[in-house]
Coordinates of C-alpha atoms in Angstrom, one line a residue:
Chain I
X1 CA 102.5 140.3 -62.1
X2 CA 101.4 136.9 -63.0
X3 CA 102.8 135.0 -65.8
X4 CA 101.0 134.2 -69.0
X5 CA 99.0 131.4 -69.2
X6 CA 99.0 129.2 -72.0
X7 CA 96.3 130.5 -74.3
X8 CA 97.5 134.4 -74.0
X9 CA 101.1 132.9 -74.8
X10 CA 99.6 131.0 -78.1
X11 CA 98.3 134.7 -79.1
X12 CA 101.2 136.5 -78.3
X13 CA 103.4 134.0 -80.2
X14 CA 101.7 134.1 -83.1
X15 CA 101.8 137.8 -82.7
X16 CA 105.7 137.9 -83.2
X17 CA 105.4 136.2 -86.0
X18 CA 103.6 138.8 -88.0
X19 CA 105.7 141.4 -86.0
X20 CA 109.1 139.8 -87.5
X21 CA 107.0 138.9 -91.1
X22 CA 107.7 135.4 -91.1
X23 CA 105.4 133.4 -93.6
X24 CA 104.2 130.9 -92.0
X25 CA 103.9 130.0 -88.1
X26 CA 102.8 127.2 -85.9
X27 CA 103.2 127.9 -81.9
X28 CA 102.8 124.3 -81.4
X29 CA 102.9 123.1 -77.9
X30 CA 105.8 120.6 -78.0
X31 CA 108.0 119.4 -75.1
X32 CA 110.9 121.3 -74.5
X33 CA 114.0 119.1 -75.3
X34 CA 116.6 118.8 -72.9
X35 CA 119.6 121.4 -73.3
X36 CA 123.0 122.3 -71.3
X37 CA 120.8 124.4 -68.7
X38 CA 117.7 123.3 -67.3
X39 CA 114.8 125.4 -67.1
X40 CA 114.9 126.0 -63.4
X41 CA 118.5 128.5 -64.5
X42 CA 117.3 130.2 -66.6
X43 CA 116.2 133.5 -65.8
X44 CA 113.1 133.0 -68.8
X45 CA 111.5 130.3 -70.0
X46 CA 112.9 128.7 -73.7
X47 CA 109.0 129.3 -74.3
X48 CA 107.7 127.5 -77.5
X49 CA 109.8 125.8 -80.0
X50 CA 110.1 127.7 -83.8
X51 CA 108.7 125.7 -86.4
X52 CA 108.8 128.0 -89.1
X53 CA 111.0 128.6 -91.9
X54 CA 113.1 131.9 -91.2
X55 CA 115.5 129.1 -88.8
X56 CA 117.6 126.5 -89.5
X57 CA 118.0 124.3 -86.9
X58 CA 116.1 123.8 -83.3
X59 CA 115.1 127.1 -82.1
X60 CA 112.9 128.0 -79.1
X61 CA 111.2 131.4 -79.0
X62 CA 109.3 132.9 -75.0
X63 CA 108.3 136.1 -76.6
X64 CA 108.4 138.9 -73.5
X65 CA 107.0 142.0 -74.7
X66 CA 104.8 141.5 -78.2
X67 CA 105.1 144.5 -80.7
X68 CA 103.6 147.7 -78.5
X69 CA 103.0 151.0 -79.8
X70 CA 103.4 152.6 -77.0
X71 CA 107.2 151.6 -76.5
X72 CA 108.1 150.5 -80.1
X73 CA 110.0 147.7 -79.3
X74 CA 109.3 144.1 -79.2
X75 CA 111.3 141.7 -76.9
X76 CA 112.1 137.8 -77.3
X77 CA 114.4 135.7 -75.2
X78 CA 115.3 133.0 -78.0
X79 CA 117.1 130.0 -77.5
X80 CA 119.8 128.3 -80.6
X81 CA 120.8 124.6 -79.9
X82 CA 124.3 123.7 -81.4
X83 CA 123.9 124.0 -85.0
X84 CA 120.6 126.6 -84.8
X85 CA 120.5 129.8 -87.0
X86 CA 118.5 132.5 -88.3
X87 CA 118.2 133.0 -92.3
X88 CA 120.0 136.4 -93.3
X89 CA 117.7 138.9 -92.7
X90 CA 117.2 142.6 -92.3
X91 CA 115.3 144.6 -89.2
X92 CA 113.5 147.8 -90.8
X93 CA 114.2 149.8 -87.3
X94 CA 117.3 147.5 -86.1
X95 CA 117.6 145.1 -83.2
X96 CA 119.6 144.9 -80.3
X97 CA 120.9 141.8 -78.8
X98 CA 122.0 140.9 -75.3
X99 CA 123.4 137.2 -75.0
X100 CA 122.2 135.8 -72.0
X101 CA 124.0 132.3 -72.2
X102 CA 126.1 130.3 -74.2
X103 CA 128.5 131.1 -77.1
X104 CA 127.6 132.2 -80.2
X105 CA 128.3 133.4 -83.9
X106 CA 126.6 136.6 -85.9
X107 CA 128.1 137.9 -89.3
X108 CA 126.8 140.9 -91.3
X109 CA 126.8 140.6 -95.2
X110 CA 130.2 141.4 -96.5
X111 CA 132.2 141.2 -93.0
X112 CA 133.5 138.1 -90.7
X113 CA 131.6 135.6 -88.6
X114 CA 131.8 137.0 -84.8
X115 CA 131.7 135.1 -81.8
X116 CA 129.7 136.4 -79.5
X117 CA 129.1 135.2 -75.7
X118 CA 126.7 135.3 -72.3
X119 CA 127.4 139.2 -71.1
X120 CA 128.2 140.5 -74.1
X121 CA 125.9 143.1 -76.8
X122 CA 125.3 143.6 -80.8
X123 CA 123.6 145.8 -82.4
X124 CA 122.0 145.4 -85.6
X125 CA 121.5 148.3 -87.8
X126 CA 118.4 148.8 -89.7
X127 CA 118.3 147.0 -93.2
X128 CA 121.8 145.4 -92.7
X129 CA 121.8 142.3 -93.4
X130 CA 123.0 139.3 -90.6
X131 CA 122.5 136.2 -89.2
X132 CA 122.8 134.7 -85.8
X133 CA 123.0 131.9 -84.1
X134 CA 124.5 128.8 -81.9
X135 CA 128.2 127.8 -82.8
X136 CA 128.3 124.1 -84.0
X137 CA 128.8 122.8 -80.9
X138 CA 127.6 125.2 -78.1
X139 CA 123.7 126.1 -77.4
X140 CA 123.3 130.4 -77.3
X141 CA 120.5 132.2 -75.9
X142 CA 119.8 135.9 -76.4
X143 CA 117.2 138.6 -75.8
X144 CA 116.3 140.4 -78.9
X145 CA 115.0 143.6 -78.8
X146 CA 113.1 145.0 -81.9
X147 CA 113.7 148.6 -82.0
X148 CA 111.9 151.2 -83.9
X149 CA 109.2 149.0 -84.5
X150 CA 106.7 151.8 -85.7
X151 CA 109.0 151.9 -88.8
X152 CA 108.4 147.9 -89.7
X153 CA 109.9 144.4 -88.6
X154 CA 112.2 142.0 -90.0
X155 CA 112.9 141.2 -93.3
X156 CA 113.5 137.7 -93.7
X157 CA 115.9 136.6 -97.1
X158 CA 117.6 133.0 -98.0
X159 CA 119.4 130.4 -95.8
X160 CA 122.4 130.5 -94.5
X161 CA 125.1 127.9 -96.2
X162 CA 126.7 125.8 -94.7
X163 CA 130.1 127.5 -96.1
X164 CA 128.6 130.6 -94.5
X165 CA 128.1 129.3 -91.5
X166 CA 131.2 127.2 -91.1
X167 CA 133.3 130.6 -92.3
X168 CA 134.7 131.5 -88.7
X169 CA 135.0 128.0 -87.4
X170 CA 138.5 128.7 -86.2
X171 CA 137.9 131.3 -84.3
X172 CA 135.2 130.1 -81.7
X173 CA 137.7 129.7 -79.0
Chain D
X1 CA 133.2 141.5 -79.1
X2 CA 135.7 142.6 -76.7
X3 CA 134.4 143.8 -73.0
X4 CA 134.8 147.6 -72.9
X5 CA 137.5 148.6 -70.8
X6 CA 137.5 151.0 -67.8
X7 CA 137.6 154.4 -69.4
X8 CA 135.2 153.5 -71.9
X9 CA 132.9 152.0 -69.1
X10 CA 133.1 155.6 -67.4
X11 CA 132.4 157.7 -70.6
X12 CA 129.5 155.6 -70.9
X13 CA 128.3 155.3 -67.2
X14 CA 128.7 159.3 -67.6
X15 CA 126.6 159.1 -70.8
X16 CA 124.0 157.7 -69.1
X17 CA 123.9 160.3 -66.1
X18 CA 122.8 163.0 -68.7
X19 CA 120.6 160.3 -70.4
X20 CA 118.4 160.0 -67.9
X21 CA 118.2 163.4 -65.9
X22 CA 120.9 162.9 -63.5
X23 CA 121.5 166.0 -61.3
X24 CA 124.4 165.1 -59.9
X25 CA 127.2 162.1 -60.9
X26 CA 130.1 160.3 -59.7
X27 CA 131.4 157.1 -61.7
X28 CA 133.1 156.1 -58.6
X29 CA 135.5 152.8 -59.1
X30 CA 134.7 151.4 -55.9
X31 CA 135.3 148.1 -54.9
X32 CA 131.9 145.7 -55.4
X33 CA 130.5 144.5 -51.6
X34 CA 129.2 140.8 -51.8
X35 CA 125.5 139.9 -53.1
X36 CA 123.8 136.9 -52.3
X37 CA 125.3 136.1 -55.8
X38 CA 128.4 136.1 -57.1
X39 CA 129.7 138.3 -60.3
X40 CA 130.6 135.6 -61.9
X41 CA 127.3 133.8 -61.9
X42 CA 125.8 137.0 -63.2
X43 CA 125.0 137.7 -66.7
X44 CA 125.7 141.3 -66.7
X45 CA 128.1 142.0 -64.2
X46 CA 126.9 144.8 -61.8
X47 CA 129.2 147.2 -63.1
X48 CA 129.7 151.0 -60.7
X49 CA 127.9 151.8 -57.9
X50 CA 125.5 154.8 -58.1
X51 CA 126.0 157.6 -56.1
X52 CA 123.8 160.4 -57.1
X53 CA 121.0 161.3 -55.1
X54 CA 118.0 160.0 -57.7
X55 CA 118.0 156.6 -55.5
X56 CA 118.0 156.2 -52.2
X57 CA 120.4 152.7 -50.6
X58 CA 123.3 150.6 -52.5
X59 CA 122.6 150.5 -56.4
X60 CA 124.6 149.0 -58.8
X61 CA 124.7 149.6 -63.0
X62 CA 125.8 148.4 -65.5
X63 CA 125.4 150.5 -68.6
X64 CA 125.2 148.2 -71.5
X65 CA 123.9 150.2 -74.5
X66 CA 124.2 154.1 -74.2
X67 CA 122.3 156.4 -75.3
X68 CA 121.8 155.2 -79.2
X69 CA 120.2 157.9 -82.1
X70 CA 119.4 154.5 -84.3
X71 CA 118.1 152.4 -81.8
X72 CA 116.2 155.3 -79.8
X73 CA 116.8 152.9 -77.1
X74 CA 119.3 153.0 -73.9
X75 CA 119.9 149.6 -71.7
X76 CA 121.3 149.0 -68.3
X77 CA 121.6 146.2 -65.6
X78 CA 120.8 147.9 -62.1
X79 CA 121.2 145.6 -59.1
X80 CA 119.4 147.1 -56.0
X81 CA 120.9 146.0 -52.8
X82 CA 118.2 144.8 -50.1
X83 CA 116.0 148.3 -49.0
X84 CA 117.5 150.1 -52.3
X85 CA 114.7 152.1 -54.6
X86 CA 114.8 154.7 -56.6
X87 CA 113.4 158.2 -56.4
X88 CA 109.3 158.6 -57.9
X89 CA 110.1 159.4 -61.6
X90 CA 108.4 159.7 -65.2
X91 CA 110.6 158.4 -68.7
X92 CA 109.3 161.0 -71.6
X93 CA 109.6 158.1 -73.6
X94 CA 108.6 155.0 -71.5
X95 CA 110.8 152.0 -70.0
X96 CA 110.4 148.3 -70.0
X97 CA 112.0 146.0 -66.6
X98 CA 113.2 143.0 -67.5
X99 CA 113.8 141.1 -63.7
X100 CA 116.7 139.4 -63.8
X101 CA 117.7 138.3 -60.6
X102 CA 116.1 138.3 -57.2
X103 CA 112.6 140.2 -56.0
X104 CA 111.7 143.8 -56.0
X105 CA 108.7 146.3 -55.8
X106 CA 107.3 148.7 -58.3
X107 CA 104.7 150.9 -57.8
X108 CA 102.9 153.7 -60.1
X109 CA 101.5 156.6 -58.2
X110 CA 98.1 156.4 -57.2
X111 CA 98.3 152.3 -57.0
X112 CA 99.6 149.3 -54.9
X113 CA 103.0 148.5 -54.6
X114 CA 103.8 145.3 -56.8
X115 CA 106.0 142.4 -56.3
X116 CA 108.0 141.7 -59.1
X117 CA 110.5 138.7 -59.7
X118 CA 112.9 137.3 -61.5
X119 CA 111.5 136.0 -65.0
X120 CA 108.7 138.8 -65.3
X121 CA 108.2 141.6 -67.2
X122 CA 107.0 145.3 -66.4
X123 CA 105.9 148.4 -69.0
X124 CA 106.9 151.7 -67.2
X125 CA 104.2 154.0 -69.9
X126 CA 105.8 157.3 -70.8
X127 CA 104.9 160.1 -68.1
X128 CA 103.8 158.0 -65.1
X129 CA 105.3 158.5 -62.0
X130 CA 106.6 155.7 -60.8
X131 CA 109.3 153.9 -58.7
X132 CA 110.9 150.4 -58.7
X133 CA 113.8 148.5 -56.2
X134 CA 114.1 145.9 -53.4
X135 CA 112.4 144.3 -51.1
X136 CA 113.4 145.1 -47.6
X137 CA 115.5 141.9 -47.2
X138 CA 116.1 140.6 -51.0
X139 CA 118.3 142.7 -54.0
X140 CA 116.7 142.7 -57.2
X141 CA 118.5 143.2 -60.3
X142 CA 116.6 144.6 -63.9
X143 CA 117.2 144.9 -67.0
X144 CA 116.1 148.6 -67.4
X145 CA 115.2 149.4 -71.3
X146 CA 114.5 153.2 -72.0
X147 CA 112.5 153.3 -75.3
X148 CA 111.8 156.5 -77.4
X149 CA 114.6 158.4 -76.1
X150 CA 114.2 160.5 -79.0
X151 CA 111.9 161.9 -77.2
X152 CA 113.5 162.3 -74.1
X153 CA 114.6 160.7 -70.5
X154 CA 114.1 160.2 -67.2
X155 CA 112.2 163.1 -65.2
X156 CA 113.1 163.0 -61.3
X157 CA 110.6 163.5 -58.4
X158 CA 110.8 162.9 -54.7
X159 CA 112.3 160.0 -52.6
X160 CA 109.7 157.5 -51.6
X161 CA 109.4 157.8 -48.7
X162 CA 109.5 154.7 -45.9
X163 CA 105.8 154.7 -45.6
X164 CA 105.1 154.6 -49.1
X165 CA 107.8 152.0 -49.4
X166 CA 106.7 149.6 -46.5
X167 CA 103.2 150.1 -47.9
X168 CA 103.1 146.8 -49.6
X169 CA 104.8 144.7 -46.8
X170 CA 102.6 142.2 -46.1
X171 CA 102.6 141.4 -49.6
X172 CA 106.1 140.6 -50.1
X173 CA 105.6 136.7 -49.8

């Protein structure tokens, strides 16, 4: 199996990004910034950088299985540099995520920040709303995978503060 | 997110046994044998070794999302030692292979055997018999993502045999 070239990557980009409902999307063909692991580690690609408004933050997005029908999942390996975070949001079917490197902090509306690291899964119910993201200091990488995606995709709501964010700051260790 | 400990690794590695149409199941704590990598450069450690009779050689998994009514998904790392495959099989519901680590083969019946590698992406489509594992001489280790288990698992068929398995030989490269 070959891997995508650029042009199918472009579509399947902008793909995800009606999959997950974000307003408005650019798959702009920047170059990747340097991070704590070089490409070369990492079992996938950062893939294209998020320019967007659903993120806070540098984000990069390699999107591995667009919104299928068949399977009803969608699957992104996406990349948070220190700082980096979703908006709150809600996932019509829920999401699973699987951190792949790093160190990292998620919080559902009304409960603690958790620090979550490489090895370790969260799942995310459907229409409970969370964040994700790096920890202010440490990048975090994770695969996301959209589930029940025959019922709908993400629903994305306001920003995370920086109160919010800074909530669970001593607990990252 | 604490790592689950040992009994609740085995209730889960049991889980997954009926999950996807295990006839026969041991959760055996056996000591791990040495990999070209270490566990500790592994995301997903390789967790127990298999011993039914659904694959043929040294298979490791690591059961990282059971079963899940919500998610209608189920997740596990397998690591195939060098010569390891599975059995032919169908999924009622489908499954996607995330490679992680190494190279391995895949082949749906009635077409060539494929190399797959670490980085790329295959869709198992629900009912088609297929099988997936090493290369002769390098393990391979998957994410393995069953999707619509509502609507069932894993359906197993006969051992490929070592013809069909050495089919694709001179392709390995």
């Amino acid at each position: 199996m070959k891997h995508l070239n650029f042009k199918k990557s472009v579509m399947i980009f902008s793909a995800l990004c009606v999959a997950v409902g974000m307003i408005s999307c650019n798959s702009a063909n920047e170059q990747h910034s340097s991070t704590t692991e070089t490409e070369t580690d990492m079992v996938f690609s950062k893939g294209e950088k998020v320019t967007n408004d659903n993120f806070v933050g540098t984000v990069w997005l390699n999107y591995l299985v667009e919104t299928d029908s068949i399977h009803n999942v969608n699957i992104g390996s996406v990349t948070f540099e220190p700082g980096a975070r979703t908006n709150w949001h809600t996932h019509k079917g829920g999401q699973i995520l699987l951190v792949t490197e790093g160190t990292g902090l998620y919080q559902e509306k009304g409960k603690s920040v958790e620090v979550i690291k490489k090895g370790e899964v969260m799942k995310c119910p459907p229409d409970i709303a969370h964040w994700h993201g790096a920890t202010p200091t440490e990048s975090m990488t994770h695969i996301a995978i959209g589930t029940n995606t025959n019922i709908g995709g993400a629903v994305w709501l306001e920003p995370v503060t920086d109160e919010e964010y800074h909530s669970g700051d001593h607990d990252h260790n």
